[in-house]
């Protein structure tokens, strides 16, 4: 009977992880090809517009841009500090603490099983730490680049091989910082099923289902489907053309939504 109970870990745990993986693959597809139906895609498009607006007149909006990016850096720093603190705590429990079976565990109760569970949680928090560190890196770069008065740079710089900074490049830098922050936050979400795995595969599997259901309502939106158009869609009338022209002719492209 004990061997049959242990098989639950080999069935329910991979099934729960597969459900979460399939959901995020589907979400990635929606972000890349249908960004106006996802919160991540809509935020990426509007961040590109925001960067363009901030760089139009650096003398007036430079402080606001730096303060906004500083707030994002503080949020990433908080998550990174929390992740490394929890990683240290899990490491202490793995090396010095007792890992005896927890009461009412319906599944694998072996010493090896508990080591694998604690190591999975530790790895999850380490990944969250690294992702948030990358987010801080991109936000720090963007805080410098966004104050460059690119509209005042002379074309002679490009002829000398120096190259010209564009708002699209800065927008991609800010978006990458936000993507890494979102991935770091996903790693924190992912730690909940792994933590419940300590109490058995059944709570872990149920938490995966609840988490996917919860994330769906956080990631998907149809409120702005008609307001934010896909980069390849064209305006339907001349009025839309005039409105788009007032934004300095800027249109979000696939490069602005670059995920990697």
mmCIF file of N, CA and C in Angstrom, residues 195-247:
data_model
loop_
_atom_site.group_PDB
_atom_site.id
_atom_site.type_symbol
_atom_site.label_atom_id
_atom_site.label_comp_id
_atom_site.label_asym_id
_atom_site.label_seq_id
_atom_site.Cartn_x
_atom_site.Cartn_y
_atom_site.Cartn_z
ATOM 1 N N UNK A 195 6.039 24.473 -2.235
ATOM 2 C CA UNK A 195 5.963 24.441 -0.771
ATOM 3 C C UNK A 195 4.883 23.466 -0.308
ATOM 4 N N UNK A 196 3.730 23.484 -0.966
ATOM 5 C CA UNK A 196 2.660 22.561 -0.583
ATOM 6 C C UNK A 196 3.009 21.117 -0.919
ATOM 7 N N UNK A 197 3.984 20.913 -1.782
ATOM 8 C CA UNK A 197 4.439 19.559 -2.095
ATOM 9 C C UNK A 197 5.010 18.882 -0.859
ATOM 10 N N UNK A 198 5.517 19.669 0.100
ATOM 11 C CA UNK A 198 6.031 19.086 1.343
ATOM 12 C C UNK A 198 4.938 18.311 2.056
ATOM 13 N N UNK A 199 3.694 18.765 1.923
ATOM 14 C CA UNK A 199 2.573 18.120 2.595
ATOM 15 C C UNK A 199 1.896 17.060 1.732
ATOM 16 N N UNK A 200 2.481 16.762 0.587
ATOM 17 C CA UNK A 200 1.959 15.691 -0.242
ATOM 18 C C UNK A 200 1.690 16.147 -1.665
ATOM 19 N N UNK A 201 1.586 15.211 -2.594
ATOM 20 C CA UNK A 201 1.345 15.562 -3.994
ATOM 21 C C UNK A 201 -0.063 16.073 -4.268
ATOM 22 N N UNK A 202 -1.021 15.672 -3.468
ATOM 23 C CA UNK A 202 -2.400 16.126 -3.710
ATOM 24 C C UNK A 202 -2.545 17.625 -3.484
ATOM 25 N N UNK A 203 -2.073 18.202 -2.345
ATOM 26 C CA UNK A 203 -2.127 19.669 -2.207
ATOM 27 C C UNK A 203 -1.334 20.388 -3.286
ATOM 28 N N UNK A 204 -0.229 19.798 -3.715
ATOM 29 C CA UNK A 204 0.583 20.427 -4.757
ATOM 30 C C UNK A 204 -0.179 20.482 -6.070
ATOM 31 N N UNK A 205 -0.838 19.378 -6.443
ATOM 32 C CA UNK A 205 -1.595 19.336 -7.696
ATOM 33 C C UNK A 205 -2.782 20.300 -7.658
ATOM 34 N N UNK A 206 -3.487 20.344 -6.538
ATOM 35 C CA UNK A 206 -4.629 21.253 -6.424
ATOM 36 C C UNK A 206 -4.175 22.715 -6.468
ATOM 37 N N UNK A 207 -3.037 22.998 -5.862
ATOM 38 C CA UNK A 207 -2.534 24.375 -5.888
ATOM 39 C C UNK A 207 -2.134 24.791 -7.298
ATOM 40 N N UNK A 208 -1.639 23.856 -8.107
ATOM 41 C CA UNK A 208 -1.317 24.163 -9.507
ATOM 42 C C UNK A 208 -2.571 24.552 -10.277
ATOM 43 N N UNK A 209 -3.647 23.824 -10.056
ATOM 44 C CA UNK A 209 -4.905 24.148 -10.733
ATOM 45 C C UNK A 209 -5.430 25.508 -10.302
ATOM 46 N N UNK A 210 -5.401 25.765 -8.986
ATOM 47 C CA UNK A 210 -5.886 27.044 -8.481
ATOM 48 C C UNK A 210 -5.007 28.192 -8.975
ATOM 49 N N UNK A 211 -3.700 27.967 -9.023
ATOM 50 C CA UNK A 211 -2.787 29.015 -9.456
ATOM 51 C C UNK A 211 -2.986 29.359 -10.926
ATOM 52 N N UNK A 212 -3.171 28.357 -11.776
ATOM 53 C CA UNK A 212 -3.414 28.612 -13.201
ATOM 54 C C UNK A 212 -4.723 29.376 -13.380
ATOM 55 N N UNK A 213 -5.760 28.977 -12.647
ATOM 56 C CA UNK A 213 -7.037 29.680 -12.712
ATOM 57 C C UNK A 213 -6.884 31.131 -12.250
ATOM 58 N N UNK A 214 -6.093 31.339 -11.207
ATOM 59 C CA UNK A 214 -5.867 32.683 -10.678
ATOM 60 C C UNK A 214 -5.059 33.528 -11.659
ATOM 61 N N UNK A 215 -4.013 32.945 -12.251
ATOM 62 C CA UNK A 215 -3.166 33.692 -13.177
ATOM 63 C C UNK A 215 -3.894 34.049 -14.461
ATOM 64 N N UNK A 216 -4.833 33.217 -14.876
ATOM 65 C CA UNK A 216 -5.575 33.509 -16.106
ATOM 66 C C UNK A 216 -6.304 34.847 -16.000
ATOM 67 N N UNK A 217 -6.932 35.099 -14.872
ATOM 68 C CA UNK A 217 -7.670 36.346 -14.702
ATOM 69 C C UNK A 217 -6.740 37.530 -14.465
ATOM 70 N N UNK A 218 -5.488 37.272 -14.100
ATOM 71 C CA UNK A 218 -4.515 38.348 -13.960
ATOM 72 C C UNK A 218 -3.819 38.678 -15.276
ATOM 73 N N UNK A 219 -3.723 37.712 -16.172
ATOM 74 C CA UNK A 219 -2.938 37.879 -17.398
ATOM 75 C C UNK A 219 -3.773 38.273 -18.611
ATOM 76 N N UNK A 220 -5.014 37.870 -18.649
ATOM 77 C CA UNK A 220 -5.833 38.054 -19.848
ATOM 78 C C UNK A 220 -6.812 39.185 -19.618
ATOM 79 N N UNK A 221 -6.956 40.032 -20.617
ATOM 80 C CA UNK A 221 -7.921 41.126 -20.571
ATOM 81 C C UNK A 221 -8.437 41.376 -21.979
ATOM 82 N N UNK A 222 -9.686 41.751 -22.061
ATOM 83 C CA UNK A 222 -10.305 42.109 -23.335
ATOM 84 C C UNK A 222 -10.846 43.536 -23.297
ATOM 85 N N UNK A 223 -10.523 44.287 -22.249
ATOM 86 C CA UNK A 223 -11.028 45.648 -22.127
ATOM 87 C C UNK A 223 -10.413 46.587 -23.150
ATOM 88 N N UNK A 224 -9.152 46.322 -23.531
ATOM 89 C CA UNK A 224 -8.451 47.216 -24.447
ATOM 90 C C UNK A 224 -8.247 46.585 -25.810
ATOM 91 N N UNK A 225 -8.984 45.537 -26.087
ATOM 92 C CA UNK A 225 -8.794 44.861 -27.379
ATOM 93 C C UNK A 225 -9.065 45.758 -28.555
ATOM 94 N N UNK A 226 -10.011 46.708 -28.415
ATOM 95 C CA UNK A 226 -10.325 47.588 -29.526
ATOM 96 C C UNK A 226 -9.587 48.907 -29.475
ATOM 97 N N UNK A 227 -8.865 49.159 -28.375
ATOM 98 C CA UNK A 227 -8.181 50.446 -28.228
ATOM 99 C C UNK A 227 -6.717 50.338 -28.609
ATOM 100 N N UNK A 228 -6.090 49.253 -28.248
ATOM 101 C CA UNK A 228 -4.678 49.055 -28.550
ATOM 102 C C UNK A 228 -4.591 48.067 -29.685
ATOM 103 N N UNK A 229 -4.147 48.497 -30.813
ATOM 104 C CA UNK A 229 -4.139 47.638 -31.993
ATOM 105 C C UNK A 229 -2.854 46.853 -32.075
ATOM 106 N N UNK A 230 -2.911 45.766 -32.801
ATOM 107 C CA UNK A 230 -1.740 44.953 -33.054
ATOM 108 C C UNK A 230 -0.795 45.733 -33.945
ATOM 109 N N UNK A 231 0.533 45.543 -33.809
ATOM 110 C CA UNK A 231 1.477 46.316 -34.606
ATOM 111 C C UNK A 231 1.252 46.212 -36.105
ATOM 112 N N UNK A 232 0.683 45.093 -36.596
ATOM 113 C CA UNK A 232 0.503 44.920 -38.028
ATOM 114 C C UNK A 232 -0.851 45.420 -38.509
ATOM 115 N N UNK A 233 -1.719 45.847 -37.598
ATOM 116 C CA UNK A 233 -3.020 46.320 -38.005
ATOM 117 C C UNK A 233 -2.928 47.779 -38.432
ATOM 118 N N UNK A 234 -3.699 48.161 -39.446
ATOM 119 C CA UNK A 234 -3.697 49.519 -39.958
ATOM 120 C C UNK A 234 -4.943 50.249 -39.488
ATOM 121 N N UNK A 235 -4.881 51.559 -39.388
ATOM 122 C CA UNK A 235 -6.076 52.319 -39.015
ATOM 123 C C UNK A 235 -7.150 52.159 -40.068
ATOM 124 N N UNK A 236 -8.412 52.296 -39.653
ATOM 125 C CA UNK A 236 -9.527 52.059 -40.550
ATOM 126 C C UNK A 236 -9.960 53.324 -41.279
ATOM 127 N N UNK A 237 -9.661 54.499 -40.745
ATOM 128 C CA UNK A 237 -10.104 55.715 -41.400
ATOM 129 C C UNK A 237 -9.058 56.793 -41.255
ATOM 130 N N UNK A 238 -9.355 57.930 -41.885
ATOM 131 C CA UNK A 238 -8.394 59.022 -41.884
ATOM 132 C C UNK A 238 -8.249 59.665 -40.516
ATOM 133 N N UNK A 239 -9.341 59.649 -39.735
ATOM 134 C CA UNK A 239 -9.252 60.242 -38.403
ATOM 135 C C UNK A 239 -8.235 59.530 -37.548
ATOM 136 N N UNK A 240 -8.226 58.190 -37.650
ATOM 137 C CA UNK A 240 -7.233 57.423 -36.901
ATOM 138 C C UNK A 240 -5.829 57.750 -37.375
ATOM 139 N N UNK A 241 -5.687 57.988 -38.684
ATOM 140 C CA UNK A 241 -4.374 58.334 -39.196
ATOM 141 C C UNK A 241 -3.885 59.650 -38.614
ATOM 142 N N UNK A 242 -4.802 60.619 -38.485
ATOM 143 C CA UNK A 242 -4.412 61.893 -37.907
ATOM 144 C C UNK A 242 -4.042 61.743 -36.442
ATOM 145 N N UNK A 243 -4.803 60.928 -35.718
ATOM 146 C CA UNK A 243 -4.493 60.724 -34.294
ATOM 147 C C UNK A 243 -3.150 60.064 -34.124
ATOM 148 N N UNK A 244 -2.857 59.078 -34.996
ATOM 149 C CA UNK A 244 -1.572 58.393 -34.872
ATOM 150 C C UNK A 244 -0.426 59.297 -35.264
ATOM 151 N N UNK A 245 -0.672 60.219 -36.182
ATOM 152 C CA UNK A 245 0.389 61.102 -36.612
ATOM 153 C C UNK A 245 0.779 62.078 -35.515
ATOM 154 N N UNK A 246 -0.178 62.426 -34.646
ATOM 155 C CA UNK A 246 0.123 63.366 -33.571
ATOM 156 C C UNK A 246 1.076 62.793 -32.549
ATOM 157 N N UNK A 247 1.256 61.475 -32.564
ATOM 158 C CA UNK A 247 2.205 60.850 -31.630
ATOM 159 C C UNK A 247 3.560 60.707 -32.298
#
